[in-house]
Tab-separated table of C-alpha atoms in Angstrom:
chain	number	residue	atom	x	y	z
A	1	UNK	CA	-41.004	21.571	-7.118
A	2	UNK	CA	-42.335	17.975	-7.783
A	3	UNK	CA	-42.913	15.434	-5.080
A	4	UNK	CA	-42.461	12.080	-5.893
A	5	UNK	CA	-43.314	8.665	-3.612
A	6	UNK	CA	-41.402	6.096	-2.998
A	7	UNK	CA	-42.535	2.943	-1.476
A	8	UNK	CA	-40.374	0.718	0.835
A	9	UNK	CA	-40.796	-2.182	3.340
A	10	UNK	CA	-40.708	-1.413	6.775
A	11	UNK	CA	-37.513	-3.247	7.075
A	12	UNK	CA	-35.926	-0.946	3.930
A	13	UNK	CA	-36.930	2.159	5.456
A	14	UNK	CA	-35.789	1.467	8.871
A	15	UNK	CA	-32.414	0.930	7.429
A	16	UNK	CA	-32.478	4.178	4.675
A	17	UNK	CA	-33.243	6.092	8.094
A	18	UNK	CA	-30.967	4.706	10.648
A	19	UNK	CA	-28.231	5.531	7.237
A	20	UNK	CA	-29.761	8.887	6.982
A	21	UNK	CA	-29.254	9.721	10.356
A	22	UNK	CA	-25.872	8.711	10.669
A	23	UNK	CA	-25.551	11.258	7.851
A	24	UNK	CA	-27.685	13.480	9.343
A	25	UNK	CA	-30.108	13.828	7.122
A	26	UNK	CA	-33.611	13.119	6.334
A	27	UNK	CA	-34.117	9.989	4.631
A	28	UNK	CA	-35.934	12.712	1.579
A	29	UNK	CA	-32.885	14.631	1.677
A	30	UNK	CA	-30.332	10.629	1.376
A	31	UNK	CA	-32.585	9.822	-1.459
A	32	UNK	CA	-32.405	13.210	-3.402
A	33	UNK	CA	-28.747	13.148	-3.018
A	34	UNK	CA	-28.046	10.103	-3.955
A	35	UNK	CA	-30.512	10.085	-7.195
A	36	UNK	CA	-28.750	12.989	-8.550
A	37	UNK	CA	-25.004	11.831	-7.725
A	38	UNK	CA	-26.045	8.737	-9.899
A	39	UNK	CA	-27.481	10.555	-12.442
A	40	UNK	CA	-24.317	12.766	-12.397
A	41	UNK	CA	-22.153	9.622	-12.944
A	42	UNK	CA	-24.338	8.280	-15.775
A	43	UNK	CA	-23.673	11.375	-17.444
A	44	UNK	CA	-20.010	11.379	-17.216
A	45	UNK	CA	-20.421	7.963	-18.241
A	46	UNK	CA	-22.161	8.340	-21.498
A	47	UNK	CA	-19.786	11.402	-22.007
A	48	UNK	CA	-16.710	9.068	-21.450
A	49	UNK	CA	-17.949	6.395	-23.638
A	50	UNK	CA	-18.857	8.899	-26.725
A	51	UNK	CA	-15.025	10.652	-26.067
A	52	UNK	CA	-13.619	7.167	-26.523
A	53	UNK	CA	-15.937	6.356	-29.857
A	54	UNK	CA	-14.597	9.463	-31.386
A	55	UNK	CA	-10.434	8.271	-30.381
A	56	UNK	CA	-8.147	8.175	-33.188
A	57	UNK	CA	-5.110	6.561	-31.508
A	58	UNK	CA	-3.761	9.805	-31.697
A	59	UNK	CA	-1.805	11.655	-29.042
A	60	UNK	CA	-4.059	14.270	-27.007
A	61	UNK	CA	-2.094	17.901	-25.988
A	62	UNK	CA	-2.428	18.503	-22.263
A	63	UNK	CA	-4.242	21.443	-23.592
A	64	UNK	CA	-6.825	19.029	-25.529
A	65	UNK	CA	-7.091	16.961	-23.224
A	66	UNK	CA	-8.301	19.217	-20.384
A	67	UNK	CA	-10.702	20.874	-22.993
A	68	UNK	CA	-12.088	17.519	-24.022
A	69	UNK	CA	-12.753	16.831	-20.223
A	70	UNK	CA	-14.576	19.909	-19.319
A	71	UNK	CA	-12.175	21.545	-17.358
C-alpha cells in the first residue's frame, strides 16, 4: 500500500472531519472514497465521450446498446 500526504488548513480539515464524521468515517477513509468515485466518473466519462465519437446516427439494438455500455 502507498501512503500519500495531503496538506490542509486548519480551517479545511476541521470541516473534511466534522463531514467525515457525520459519515462516520475517518477523514483518510472520506478522502480515499471520494478520490476513487471521481476517478470512476472520469472514466465513464472518457468512455462516454469516445462511444459518442464513434456514433453513426444509426439506430442501436437494445442488445447493442447494453453491450456498448458494459452491462
Amino acid at each position: 500500500m502507498v501512503a500519500v500526504t495531503v496538506n490542509f488548513r486548519d480551517e479545511a480539515f476541521a470541516l473534511l472531519k466534522k463531514y467525515a464524521d457525520e459519515k462516520g468515517l475517518t477523514p483518510s477513509e472520506l478522502l480515499r472514497r471520494t478520490m476513487l468515485d471521481h476517478l470512476e466518473d472520469e472514466e465513464d466519462i472518457r468512455e462516454a465521450e469516445a462511444i459518442l465519437k464513434e456514433d453513426t446516427d444509426e439506430p442501436l439494438s437494445h442488445e447493442e446498446f447494453w453491450r456498448r455500455a458494459g452491462a
